[in-house]
Short mmCIF file of C-alpha atoms in Angstrom, two decimals:
data_model
loop_
_atom_site.label_atom_id
_atom_site.label_comp_id
_atom_site.label_asym_id
_atom_site.label_seq_id
_atom_site.Cartn_x
_atom_site.Cartn_y
_atom_site.Cartn_z
CA UNK A 1 19.37 -13.75 -30.21
CA UNK A 2 21.36 -10.90 -31.63
CA UNK A 3 23.74 -11.99 -34.04
CA UNK A 4 26.81 -10.08 -31.86
CA UNK A 5 25.62 -12.21 -28.89
CA UNK A 6 25.58 -15.34 -31.19
CA UNK A 7 29.24 -14.21 -32.30
CA UNK A 8 30.41 -13.90 -28.74
CA UNK A 9 28.89 -16.79 -27.00
CA UNK A 10 31.13 -19.12 -25.04
CA UNK A 11 30.41 -22.77 -24.20
CA UNK A 12 31.17 -24.47 -21.21
CA UNK A 13 30.64 -23.40 -17.17
CA UNK A 14 31.43 -19.78 -16.89
CA UNK A 15 33.55 -20.81 -13.95
CA UNK A 16 35.53 -23.13 -16.05
CA UNK A 17 39.23 -22.02 -16.71
CA UNK A 18 38.90 -23.76 -20.23
CA UNK A 19 35.93 -22.62 -22.29
CA UNK A 20 35.38 -22.61 -26.10
CA UNK A 21 34.05 -20.43 -28.83
CA UNK A 22 33.61 -20.23 -32.44
CA UNK A 23 34.94 -17.95 -35.08
CA UNK A 24 32.06 -16.24 -36.53
CA UNK A 25 30.99 -16.21 -40.47
CA UNK A 26 28.83 -13.14 -39.96
CA UNK A 27 31.83 -11.13 -38.56
CA UNK A 28 34.29 -12.33 -41.08
CA UNK A 29 36.78 -10.10 -42.21
CA UNK A 30 39.82 -10.77 -44.84
CA UNK A 31 41.33 -13.76 -43.21
CA UNK A 32 39.89 -13.96 -39.97
CA UNK A 33 37.33 -12.96 -37.83
CA UNK A 34 36.59 -9.08 -37.19
CA UNK A 35 39.17 -8.09 -34.11
CA UNK A 36 36.61 -6.54 -32.27
CA UNK A 37 34.36 -9.59 -31.79
CA UNK A 38 37.35 -11.52 -30.69
CA UNK A 39 37.93 -8.62 -28.22
CA UNK A 40 34.47 -9.25 -27.01
CA UNK A 41 34.94 -12.98 -26.51
CA UNK A 42 37.94 -12.53 -24.19
CA UNK A 43 35.86 -9.76 -22.32
CA UNK A 44 32.68 -11.93 -21.82
CA UNK A 45 34.98 -14.81 -20.65
CA UNK A 46 36.19 -12.75 -17.82
CA UNK A 47 32.76 -10.59 -17.41
CA UNK A 48 30.80 -14.03 -17.12
CA UNK A 49 33.37 -15.46 -14.35
CA UNK A 50 31.84 -15.91 -11.17
CA UNK A 51 34.99 -14.61 -9.36
CA UNK A 52 34.90 -11.30 -11.40
CA UNK A 53 34.25 -8.19 -9.57
CA UNK A 54 33.91 -4.51 -11.03
CA UNK A 55 33.62 -2.93 -14.16
CA UNK A 56 36.01 -3.21 -17.28
CA UNK A 57 38.67 -0.64 -17.03
CA UNK A 58 41.43 -1.85 -19.37
CA UNK A 59 41.75 -4.16 -22.05
CA UNK A 60 44.68 -5.37 -24.44
CA UNK A 61 44.35 -7.64 -27.29
CA UNK A 62 47.37 -9.03 -28.87
CA UNK A 63 46.31 -10.74 -32.31
CA UNK A 64 48.83 -13.20 -32.43
CA UNK A 65 47.70 -15.13 -35.62
CA UNK A 66 44.70 -15.47 -37.83
CA UNK A 67 41.87 -17.25 -36.19
CA UNK A 68 40.80 -19.85 -38.70
CA UNK A 69 37.22 -20.93 -39.19
CA UNK A 70 35.80 -23.09 -36.56
CA UNK A 71 36.11 -23.77 -32.67
CA UNK A 72 38.89 -22.32 -30.57
CA UNK A 73 39.40 -22.74 -26.96
CA UNK A 74 39.57 -19.91 -24.32
CA UNK A 75 41.61 -20.35 -21.18
CA UNK A 76 40.69 -17.40 -18.74
CA UNK A 77 42.98 -17.02 -15.57
CA UNK A 78 42.78 -14.43 -12.67
CA UNK A 79 46.30 -13.19 -12.30
CA UNK A 80 45.79 -11.04 -9.28
CA UNK A 81 43.05 -9.38 -7.50
CA UNK A 82 42.83 -7.03 -4.53
CA UNK A 83 40.26 -4.88 -2.83
CA UNK A 84 39.67 -2.41 -5.67
CA UNK A 85 40.84 -4.30 -9.31
CA UNK A 86 41.14 -7.26 -10.71
CA UNK A 87 43.84 -8.52 -13.36
CA UNK A 88 42.75 -11.13 -15.86
CA UNK A 89 44.35 -12.74 -18.90
CA UNK A 90 42.70 -14.79 -21.67
CA UNK A 91 44.07 -16.78 -24.52
CA UNK A 92 42.71 -18.45 -27.59
CA UNK A 93 44.23 -21.51 -28.85
CA UNK A 94 43.06 -23.34 -31.95
CA UNK A 95 44.09 -27.01 -32.21
CA UNK A 96 45.73 -29.51 -29.79
CA UNK A 97 48.88 -28.42 -28.13
CA UNK A 98 48.85 -25.21 -30.86
CA UNK A 99 50.41 -21.75 -29.49
CA UNK A 100 47.94 -18.96 -28.84
CA UNK A 101 46.27 -16.97 -31.76
CA UNK A 102 45.41 -14.35 -29.31
CA UNK A 103 46.31 -13.04 -25.81
CA UNK A 104 44.42 -10.40 -24.00
CA UNK A 105 44.65 -8.96 -20.57
CA UNK A 106 41.85 -7.52 -18.86
CA UNK A 107 41.50 -5.06 -15.84
CA UNK A 108 38.50 -4.44 -13.75
CA UNK A 109 37.60 -2.10 -11.11
CA UNK A 110 35.20 -1.09 -8.60
CA UNK A 111 34.07 2.30 -10.19
CA UNK A 112 33.52 4.59 -6.96
CA UNK A 113 31.78 7.90 -7.01
CA UNK A 114 34.62 10.62 -7.17
CA UNK A 115 34.97 14.19 -8.42
CA UNK A 116 34.26 14.26 -11.87
CA UNK A 117 35.81 16.13 -14.75
CA UNK A 118 35.13 15.53 -18.54
CA UNK A 119 37.98 16.99 -20.38
CA UNK A 120 37.50 16.07 -23.78
CA UNK A 121 33.94 16.90 -25.71
CA UNK A 122 32.16 14.85 -28.19
CA UNK A 123 32.73 15.50 -31.89
CA UNK A 124 30.44 18.06 -33.54
CA UNK A 125 27.94 15.73 -35.24
CA UNK A 126 24.90 16.69 -37.42
CA UNK A 127 21.74 14.69 -36.39
CA UNK A 128 21.87 10.82 -37.01
CA UNK A 129 19.02 11.32 -39.54
CA UNK A 130 20.31 14.05 -41.46
CA UNK A 131 23.76 11.89 -42.43
CA UNK A 132 23.72 9.29 -45.15
CA UNK A 133 24.10 5.49 -44.01
CA UNK A 134 27.54 4.27 -44.95
CA UNK A 135 26.91 1.39 -48.17
CA UNK A 136 27.75 -1.66 -45.53
CA UNK A 137 26.06 -4.24 -47.58
CA UNK A 138 28.42 -5.04 -50.41
CA UNK A 139 31.36 -4.95 -47.94
CA UNK A 140 33.13 -7.53 -45.88
CA UNK A 141 30.34 -9.43 -43.74
CA UNK A 142 31.37 -7.76 -40.53
CA UNK A 143 30.90 -4.30 -41.91
CA UNK A 144 27.42 -5.15 -42.50
CA UNK A 145 26.94 -5.76 -39.14
CA UNK A 146 27.63 -2.11 -38.24
CA UNK A 147 25.84 1.15 -39.48
CA UNK A 148 28.11 3.88 -40.10
CA UNK A 149 27.17 7.57 -40.63
CA UNK A 150 29.97 9.63 -41.50
CA UNK A 151 30.07 13.34 -41.13
CA UNK A 152 33.90 13.59 -42.01
CA UNK A 153 36.35 11.04 -43.37
CA UNK A 154 34.35 8.31 -44.92
CA UNK A 155 36.47 5.85 -46.87
CA UNK A 156 36.59 6.33 -50.24
CA UNK A 157 38.93 4.39 -52.66
CA UNK A 158 40.70 5.53 -55.62
CA UNK A 159 42.69 4.45 -58.62
CA UNK A 160 45.86 6.41 -57.64
CA UNK A 161 47.37 7.16 -54.11
CA UNK A 162 46.22 11.16 -53.29
CA UNK A 163 49.07 13.55 -53.07
CA UNK A 164 49.04 14.75 -50.31
CA UNK A 165 47.73 11.59 -48.93
CA UNK A 166 44.12 12.33 -47.17
CA UNK A 167 43.16 12.99 -43.50
CA UNK A 168 43.38 10.10 -41.26
CA UNK A 169 40.54 11.56 -38.97
CA UNK A 170 37.08 10.66 -39.16
CA UNK A 171 33.96 11.93 -37.50
CA UNK A 172 31.17 9.45 -37.45
CA UNK A 173 27.89 7.75 -35.86
CA UNK A 174 28.33 4.23 -34.82
CA UNK A 175 25.90 1.60 -34.01
CA UNK A 176 24.79 -2.03 -34.29
CA UNK A 177 22.91 -2.21 -37.62
CA UNK A 178 20.32 -4.18 -35.55
CA UNK A 179 19.95 -2.12 -32.61
CA UNK A 180 21.22 -3.68 -29.20
CA UNK A 181 21.49 -1.94 -26.30
CA UNK A 182 25.05 -1.03 -25.22
CA UNK A 183 27.16 -3.09 -22.89
CA UNK A 184 30.66 -3.65 -22.39
CA UNK A 185 31.08 -6.17 -25.07
CA UNK A 186 29.51 -4.15 -27.64
CA UNK A 187 31.63 -0.97 -26.89
CA UNK A 188 34.81 -2.96 -26.87
CA UNK A 189 33.95 -4.48 -30.21
CA UNK A 190 33.00 -0.75 -31.47
CA UNK A 191 36.45 0.19 -30.30
CA UNK A 192 37.85 -1.80 -33.14
CA UNK A 193 35.23 -0.62 -35.68
CA UNK A 194 37.11 2.13 -37.49
CA UNK A 195 38.32 1.15 -40.91
CA UNK A 196 42.30 0.71 -41.08
CA UNK A 197 43.26 4.47 -41.14
CA UNK A 198 45.55 3.54 -44.31
CA UNK A 199 42.67 2.36 -46.45
CA UNK A 200 41.60 5.91 -46.00
CA UNK A 201 44.59 7.94 -46.20
CA UNK A 202 46.01 6.01 -49.40
CA UNK A 203 42.39 5.27 -50.97
CA UNK A 204 43.37 1.67 -51.43
CA UNK A 205 43.36 -1.71 -49.38
CA UNK A 206 46.73 -2.65 -49.06
CA UNK A 207 47.62 -5.83 -46.78
CA UNK A 208 46.51 -4.72 -43.39
CA UNK A 209 46.26 -6.34 -39.85
CA UNK A 210 45.63 -4.96 -36.39
CA UNK A 211 48.65 -6.34 -34.28
CA UNK A 212 47.75 -5.01 -30.82
CA UNK A 213 44.75 -3.04 -29.60
CA UNK A 214 44.19 -1.44 -26.19
CA UNK A 215 40.75 0.23 -25.14
CA UNK A 216 40.41 1.94 -21.70
CA UNK A 217 36.88 2.21 -20.44
CA UNK A 218 35.69 5.50 -18.72
CA UNK A 219 31.87 4.64 -17.32
CA UNK A 220 30.56 2.38 -15.11
CA UNK A 221 27.83 -0.26 -16.14
CA UNK A 222 24.81 1.40 -15.28
CA UNK A 223 26.20 4.51 -17.62
CA UNK A 224 26.21 2.23 -20.56
CA UNK A 225 22.88 0.77 -19.72
CA UNK A 226 20.97 3.98 -19.50
CA UNK A 227 22.44 5.04 -23.00
CA UNK A 228 20.44 2.12 -24.69
CA UNK A 229 21.01 1.33 -28.49
CA UNK A 230 21.61 5.14 -29.40
CA UNK A 231 24.49 5.44 -31.80
CA UNK A 232 27.60 6.32 -30.34
CA UNK A 233 29.64 9.56 -31.26
CA UNK A 234 32.83 8.61 -32.50
CA UNK A 235 36.15 9.98 -33.48
CA UNK A 236 39.20 7.99 -35.30
CA UNK A 237 42.55 9.30 -36.37
CA UNK A 238 46.01 8.16 -36.79
CA UNK A 239 49.47 9.95 -35.70
CA UNK A 240 52.07 7.80 -37.87
CA UNK A 241 52.43 5.52 -40.64
CA UNK A 242 56.02 4.22 -40.71
CA UNK A 243 58.33 1.17 -41.35
CA UNK A 244 55.17 -1.14 -42.09
CA UNK A 245 53.41 -0.41 -38.87
CA UNK A 246 50.90 2.55 -38.30
CA UNK A 247 48.47 3.66 -35.24
CA UNK A 248 45.01 4.28 -34.79
CA UNK A 249 43.35 6.15 -32.09
CA UNK A 250 39.93 6.43 -31.37
CA UNK A 251 36.93 8.18 -28.80
CA UNK A 252 33.79 6.59 -28.14
CA UNK A 253 31.01 8.84 -27.05
CA UNK A 254 27.41 8.10 -25.43
CA UNK A 255 24.25 9.95 -26.12
CA UNK A 256 24.59 12.42 -23.23
CA UNK A 257 28.42 13.60 -24.36
CA UNK A 258 30.01 11.21 -21.88
CA UNK A 259 33.16 9.72 -23.00
CA UNK A 260 32.62 5.90 -22.85
CA UNK A 261 35.80 4.70 -24.34
CA UNK A 262 39.22 5.51 -25.85
CA UNK A 263 41.20 3.09 -27.74
CA UNK A 264 44.56 3.15 -29.62
CA UNK A 265 46.11 0.29 -31.89
CA UNK A 266 49.20 -0.43 -33.83
CA UNK A 267 48.69 -2.15 -37.07
CA UNK A 268 50.79 -3.52 -39.67
CA UNK A 269 50.40 -2.55 -43.39
CA UNK A 270 52.07 -3.20 -46.85
CA UNK A 271 52.64 -0.21 -48.73
CA UNK B 1 76.97 2.36 -14.72
CA UNK B 2 74.19 4.78 -15.44
CA UNK B 3 71.63 4.69 -12.51
CA UNK B 4 69.02 3.65 -15.22
CA UNK B 5 71.19 0.54 -16.42
CA UNK B 6 71.83 -0.08 -12.64
CA UNK B 7 67.92 0.01 -11.90
CA UNK B 8 67.03 -2.13 -14.51
CA UNK B 9 69.38 -4.78 -14.42
CA UNK B 10 68.56 -8.57 -14.12
CA UNK B 11 70.25 -11.57 -12.73
CA UNK B 12 70.48 -14.54 -14.17
CA UNK B 13 71.20 -16.05 -17.79
CA UNK B 14 69.44 -14.19 -20.44
CA UNK B 15 67.68 -17.42 -21.99
CA UNK B 16 66.48 -18.12 -18.38
CA UNK B 17 62.64 -17.93 -18.34
CA UNK B 18 63.02 -17.16 -14.64
CA UNK B 19 65.41 -14.20 -13.80
CA UNK B 20 65.46 -11.63 -10.90
CA UNK B 21 65.66 -7.75 -10.40
CA UNK B 22 65.43 -5.57 -7.36
CA UNK B 23 63.25 -2.49 -6.56
CA UNK B 24 65.46 0.43 -7.18
CA UNK B 25 65.76 3.10 -4.26
CA UNK B 26 66.96 5.75 -6.90
CA UNK B 27 63.73 5.58 -8.60
CA UNK B 28 61.69 5.12 -5.68
CA UNK B 29 58.08 6.96 -5.57
CA UNK B 30 55.50 6.81 -3.16
CA UNK B 31 54.92 3.28 -2.32
CA UNK B 32 56.54 1.40 -5.13
CA UNK B 33 59.52 1.82 -7.84
CA UNK B 34 58.63 4.20 -10.48
CA UNK B 35 56.31 2.48 -13.01
CA UNK B 36 58.36 3.38 -15.89
CA UNK B 37 61.59 1.48 -14.56
CA UNK B 38 59.40 -1.61 -13.92
CA UNK B 39 58.07 -1.50 -17.35
CA UNK B 40 61.69 -1.20 -18.54
CA UNK B 41 62.63 -4.32 -16.65
CA UNK B 42 59.92 -6.22 -18.32
CA UNK B 43 61.13 -4.88 -21.64
CA UNK B 44 64.93 -5.79 -20.88
CA UNK B 45 63.83 -9.31 -20.06
CA UNK B 46 62.11 -9.64 -23.67
CA UNK B 47 65.28 -7.64 -25.46
CA UNK B 48 68.05 -9.26 -23.66
CA UNK B 49 66.19 -12.80 -24.43
CA UNK B 50 68.40 -14.92 -27.11
CA UNK B 51 64.91 -15.59 -28.94
CA UNK B 52 63.73 -12.42 -29.46
CA UNK B 53 63.58 -10.88 -32.98
CA UNK B 54 62.69 -7.52 -34.07
CA UNK B 55 62.37 -4.23 -32.49
CA UNK B 56 59.47 -3.37 -29.66
CA UNK B 57 56.18 -2.30 -31.12
CA UNK B 58 53.78 -2.48 -28.13
CA UNK B 59 54.17 -2.81 -24.62
CA UNK B 60 51.20 -3.07 -21.94
CA UNK B 61 52.09 -3.13 -18.33
CA UNK B 62 49.29 -3.91 -15.65
CA UNK B 63 50.32 -2.81 -12.14
CA UNK B 64 48.64 -5.55 -9.89
CA UNK B 65 49.94 -4.42 -6.81
CA UNK B 66 52.87 -2.22 -5.24
CA UNK B 67 56.22 -3.60 -5.66
CA UNK B 68 57.95 -3.77 -2.33
CA UNK B 69 61.50 -2.80 -1.53
CA UNK B 70 63.99 -5.76 -2.51
CA UNK B 71 64.21 -8.38 -5.05
CA UNK B 72 61.44 -9.81 -7.40
CA UNK B 73 61.24 -12.90 -9.80
CA UNK B 74 60.55 -11.80 -13.60
CA UNK B 75 59.23 -14.66 -15.47
CA UNK B 76 59.37 -14.32 -19.43
CA UNK B 77 57.58 -16.42 -22.06
CA UNK B 78 57.42 -16.21 -25.70
CA UNK B 79 53.67 -16.94 -26.44
CA UNK B 80 53.86 -16.84 -30.17
CA UNK B 81 56.10 -15.99 -32.95
CA UNK B 82 55.76 -15.87 -36.34
CA UNK B 83 57.63 -14.63 -39.64
CA UNK B 84 57.25 -10.61 -38.56
CA UNK B 85 56.39 -10.68 -35.03
CA UNK B 86 56.31 -12.19 -31.57
CA UNK B 87 54.13 -11.98 -28.64
CA UNK B 88 55.93 -12.10 -25.30
CA UNK B 89 54.52 -12.00 -21.45
CA UNK B 90 56.48 -11.15 -18.47
CA UNK B 91 55.48 -11.34 -14.83
CA UNK B 92 56.90 -10.07 -11.75
CA UNK B 93 56.51 -11.92 -8.53
CA UNK B 94 57.64 -10.90 -5.04
CA UNK B 95 58.05 -14.08 -2.22
CA UNK B 96 57.66 -17.95 -2.80
CA UNK B 97 54.26 -18.69 -4.31
CA UNK B 98 52.80 -15.25 -4.26
CA UNK B 99 50.64 -13.65 -7.13
CA UNK B 100 52.14 -11.53 -9.82
CA UNK B 101 52.76 -7.67 -8.96
CA UNK B 102 52.95 -6.86 -12.44
CA UNK B 103 52.15 -8.39 -15.87
CA UNK B 104 53.14 -7.20 -19.09
CA UNK B 105 52.70 -7.81 -22.75
CA UNK B 106 55.49 -7.14 -25.24
CA UNK B 107 55.02 -7.24 -29.07
CA UNK B 108 58.41 -7.07 -31.21
CA UNK B 109 58.21 -6.81 -35.18
CA UNK B 110 60.38 -6.50 -37.90
CA UNK B 111 60.38 -2.93 -38.75
CA UNK B 112 60.81 -3.23 -42.57
CA UNK B 113 61.06 -0.02 -44.97
CA UNK B 114 57.89 1.07 -45.99
CA UNK B 115 55.87 3.99 -47.36
CA UNK B 116 56.36 6.83 -44.39
CA UNK B 117 53.72 9.45 -43.68
CA UNK B 118 54.34 11.32 -40.56
CA UNK B 119 50.84 12.80 -39.32
CA UNK B 120 51.19 14.23 -36.10
CA UNK B 121 53.80 17.21 -35.58
CA UNK B 122 56.28 17.73 -32.39
CA UNK B 123 54.83 20.21 -30.28
CA UNK B 124 56.30 23.83 -30.79
CA UNK B 125 58.93 24.02 -27.96
CA UNK B 126 61.36 26.80 -27.24
CA UNK B 127 64.93 25.96 -27.24
CA UNK B 128 65.87 23.63 -24.31
CA UNK B 129 68.71 26.03 -23.06
CA UNK B 130 66.07 28.82 -22.88
CA UNK B 131 63.62 27.11 -20.67
CA UNK B 132 64.18 26.96 -16.72
CA UNK B 133 64.89 23.21 -15.37
CA UNK B 134 61.97 22.04 -13.34
CA UNK B 135 62.94 21.98 -9.58
CA UNK B 136 63.70 18.13 -9.19
CA UNK B 137 65.90 17.68 -6.38
CA UNK B 138 63.40 18.32 -3.51
CA UNK B 139 60.61 15.76 -4.93
CA UNK B 140 60.51 12.06 -5.04
CA UNK B 141 63.64 9.82 -5.82
CA UNK B 142 62.55 9.05 -9.19
CA UNK B 143 62.03 12.60 -10.18
CA UNK B 144 65.37 13.78 -9.69
CA UNK B 145 66.24 11.08 -12.11
CA UNK B 146 65.03 12.86 -14.86
CA UNK B 147 65.39 16.70 -16.13
CA UNK B 148 62.41 18.28 -17.26
CA UNK B 149 61.88 21.46 -19.02
CA UNK B 150 58.23 22.94 -18.88
CA UNK B 151 56.96 24.98 -21.92
CA UNK B 152 53.77 24.77 -20.77
CA UNK B 153 51.64 22.85 -18.08
CA UNK B 154 54.53 22.63 -15.21
CA UNK B 155 52.97 21.23 -12.16
CA UNK B 156 52.26 23.73 -9.28
CA UNK B 157 50.62 23.00 -6.28
CA UNK B 158 47.89 25.34 -4.33
CA UNK B 159 46.15 25.52 -1.31
CA UNK B 160 42.62 25.41 -2.93
CA UNK B 161 41.11 23.22 -5.96
CA UNK B 162 41.26 25.76 -8.78
CA UNK B 163 38.07 26.52 -10.40
CA UNK B 164 37.39 25.78 -13.09
CA UNK B 165 40.31 23.39 -12.75
CA UNK B 166 43.44 23.73 -14.85
CA UNK B 167 44.36 22.36 -18.10
CA UNK B 168 45.54 18.93 -18.40
CA UNK B 169 47.94 19.56 -20.97
CA UNK B 170 51.81 19.61 -20.62
CA UNK B 171 54.64 20.43 -23.34
CA UNK B 172 58.20 19.84 -22.42
CA UNK B 173 61.46 18.69 -22.99
CA UNK B 174 62.33 15.44 -20.98
CA UNK B 175 65.85 13.88 -20.71
CA UNK B 176 67.85 11.63 -18.31
CA UNK B 177 69.28 13.86 -15.56
CA UNK B 178 72.47 12.04 -16.22
CA UNK B 179 72.63 12.04 -19.92
CA UNK B 180 72.31 8.41 -21.33
CA UNK B 181 71.87 7.59 -25.11
CA UNK B 182 68.05 6.93 -25.77
CA UNK B 183 66.94 3.29 -26.26
CA UNK B 184 63.64 1.34 -26.45
CA UNK B 185 64.35 0.92 -22.24
CA UNK B 186 64.54 4.68 -21.50
CA UNK B 187 61.79 5.41 -23.97
CA UNK B 188 59.45 2.97 -22.16
CA UNK B 189 60.46 4.58 -18.72
CA UNK B 190 59.86 8.21 -20.27
CA UNK B 191 56.50 7.11 -21.60
CA UNK B 192 55.59 7.00 -18.05
CA UNK B 193 57.43 10.12 -16.82
CA UNK B 194 54.73 12.71 -16.78
CA UNK B 195 53.44 13.45 -13.47
CA UNK B 196 49.87 12.18 -12.55
CA UNK B 197 47.51 14.59 -14.50
CA UNK B 198 45.25 15.05 -11.68
CA UNK B 199 48.06 16.72 -9.48
CA UNK B 200 48.31 19.44 -12.03
CA UNK B 201 44.59 19.87 -12.79
CA UNK B 202 43.69 19.96 -9.27
CA UNK B 203 46.95 21.17 -7.78
CA UNK B 204 47.20 18.89 -5.12
CA UNK B 205 48.58 15.50 -4.55
CA UNK B 206 45.76 12.86 -3.82
CA UNK B 207 45.99 9.13 -3.50
CA UNK B 208 47.11 8.29 -7.12
CA UNK B 209 48.31 5.24 -9.08
CA UNK B 210 48.75 3.86 -12.53
CA UNK B 211 46.77 0.48 -13.28
CA UNK B 212 47.32 -0.03 -16.76
CA UNK B 213 49.87 1.67 -19.30
CA UNK B 214 50.33 0.89 -22.65
CA UNK B 215 53.14 2.39 -25.19
CA UNK B 216 53.41 1.96 -28.93
CA UNK B 217 56.58 2.40 -30.19
CA UNK B 218 56.99 3.96 -33.97
CA UNK B 219 60.85 3.77 -34.63
CA UNK B 220 63.51 1.20 -35.23
CA UNK B 221 66.38 0.67 -32.96
CA UNK B 222 68.87 2.55 -35.30
CA UNK B 223 66.42 5.69 -35.55
CA UNK B 224 66.53 5.79 -31.40
CA UNK B 225 70.40 5.09 -31.56
CA UNK B 226 70.94 8.13 -34.14
CA UNK B 227 68.80 10.68 -31.51
CA UNK B 228 71.56 9.98 -28.63
CA UNK B 229 71.01 11.68 -25.53
CA UNK B 230 69.17 14.88 -26.76
CA UNK B 231 66.02 15.57 -24.99
CA UNK B 232 62.63 14.21 -26.24
CA UNK B 233 59.88 16.47 -26.99
CA UNK B 234 56.81 15.50 -25.44
CA UNK B 235 53.22 16.35 -24.87
CA UNK B 236 51.09 14.70 -21.88
CA UNK B 237 47.37 15.30 -21.68
CA UNK B 238 44.12 13.69 -20.22
CA UNK B 239 40.92 13.00 -21.58
CA UNK B 240 38.62 12.31 -18.35
CA UNK B 241 38.65 12.09 -14.79
CA UNK B 242 35.48 10.06 -13.77
CA UNK B 243 34.49 7.74 -10.90
CA UNK B 244 37.92 7.14 -9.35
CA UNK B 245 39.95 6.67 -12.35
CA UNK B 246 41.33 8.90 -15.24
CA UNK B 247 43.41 8.57 -18.38
CA UNK B 248 46.74 10.13 -19.49
CA UNK B 249 47.98 10.43 -22.84
CA UNK B 250 51.56 11.14 -24.24
CA UNK B 251 53.61 11.51 -27.38
CA UNK B 252 57.24 11.49 -27.37
CA UNK B 253 59.29 12.94 -30.42
CA UNK B 254 62.87 12.60 -31.13
CA UNK B 255 65.43 15.53 -32.06
CA UNK B 256 64.46 15.68 -35.64
CA UNK B 257 60.78 15.94 -35.01
CA UNK B 258 60.36 11.90 -35.46
CA UNK B 259 57.35 10.59 -33.40
CA UNK B 260 59.37 7.55 -31.56
CA UNK B 261 56.23 6.67 -29.16
CA UNK B 262 52.66 7.15 -28.10
CA UNK B 263 51.47 6.27 -24.73
CA UNK B 264 48.28 5.89 -22.90
CA UNK B 265 47.49 5.01 -19.44
CA UNK B 266 44.48 4.54 -16.73
CA UNK B 267 45.13 5.54 -13.32
CA UNK B 268 43.33 5.23 -10.00
CA UNK B 269 42.72 8.70 -8.15
CA UNK B 270 40.76 9.57 -4.73
CA UNK B 271 39.47 13.09 -4.85
#
C-alpha cells in the first residue's frame, strides 16, 4: 500500500456518517499532520460515500486546531444535493465531546462536456531530469513524501532576513516521492505541498500555520487518470504578508499542460 | 438606511443561533438575490454575534440552491474558537424542514501587528473622474446598486462569439452607487460584484451561476474604516473554462493601494 493511501485510510463503512482515521507519522509536520493529507482524508470520506455523485469541484478546509497523534473521528454530511452538484461537510473531532479540529466543505459536480477555453498556461519548466531534486530527506517527515524539483524559488535559509525580501514565487515539478497515479486525493494534498511562502521570502522558519485553504478542481476524473504518475508543473506565490497573516496561491498543471487545480490559502505567521 | 444595510439586515437577537433575513428585490439577479449580498448576510450574522472575536479572515460561501423571494432562516454556529481565531458556520434554509440553500464558513482572527510586506500592487488605473460610468440602470437590479468604471475589460455583448475569445481580465474602479463607508460586509459583497467572466469572454449571457466563492481578507477593521467611501481598485480574471465550469479571481485594493481582499470562485456555465 502506498504511504499516501495508508495515511488517508478511513475505518468504518463508507456509508457511515461517522468514521475514523489516524494522524500519520509519515506525513508529520511541526505540530500536526501535513494539512494536505488532512484535506485528502476529508475528501476521501466524501468520495467513498455511496451517495456521492460527480467529481470534486471545490474544497475548503478550515484548520481549527492542531490534530494530535492518534485517532480522530470523521463526520460526513450531505448538506444538499441537486441534479448537477452536491454540497458536503466533513468535520474531524478528537476525543469524546470535543470541538472539531478541522471543518471542511466539499462540492462535487457533474463535469459535462462544454465549450472549453484554457486561459492560463503552464509555467515554463526545464525537463524534470535536468533539474536537481530538492534535498527532502533531512527535513520534516511529510517533505520526504514528495519530490520537488525547483526551476525558480527553491527555499534557502539564511542568517539574516534578506533586504529587500526575496520573491514569493516558486516554479517547480512536484510528485509523490514514491510514484502513485494522480487522483483527486493526491491532487488535493499537493495543493498544500508548497512550503510556506514566508520561509522563502525571509529565509527563516518563524511560527507558521495554515488557517484556511481552498482548492478548486478543473478536470474530470478521467483526465486525472490519463495523467498517471508524471510530475505536476506547479507555480506558488503570495500577494501579501500583513498583520500576522499571509496568503498563498498555487496552480497545478498536468502533463499535457492542462490546468488541474488552483488553490489559495491564508496562514498565520509570527515575525 | 442604505439599500445595502436594508438588504443585509437580520431579524432576531444577535446571540440567537437562529435568525431570519429576506431576499432583496433591490439586489435581485437572474433567479436569486445577488450572491455577494447573501455572502454579506452570512458574514453579518457572525459579526453581530456577541461571542465573535477578531476580524474576518476567510469566507467561503457555497451556493447550494437558488434563494426564492421572501424570508429565509439563518443558522449560525461557532464551530471552534481558540486564542487567536474562531471558526464559524452559517446556513440559510427556506421553508420548514428544508435542506440548506446556502452554507458558509467564516474564520475570524486577531490581526495583531507584525512584519508587513505587500507583494502585489494595485492595478494602474486612470483617475475615477476620467473614466465613464458603466451604464448600470438598464441591467439587472443588483448591477444598479454599484458604480463600475472600467479601465480595461468592460463587458460588451456581441452577436457572434469572438474568435479568439476576448481577454477575461477586467481592471476597474468599484463602489456602492449610493456611497457607503467600506466595511467587511460591503467588501465581501464587492468580491462577488464582477460580472461572470464567461459573459465578457464570449460576449453573450449563457446560463451561469456561482457554485462556491472564497474571499480572503487582508486588512484590519480600522484600515477599512480609514478608507471611507472611496472606490476600490479592482482586478478580475479567469484561468479556465472547461467541462461546464469556470473560475474567477479578483483582487480589491483600498485608496492607499493596500490589498484589502482577494477572491476566487468556481461557477457553472452552459455553452
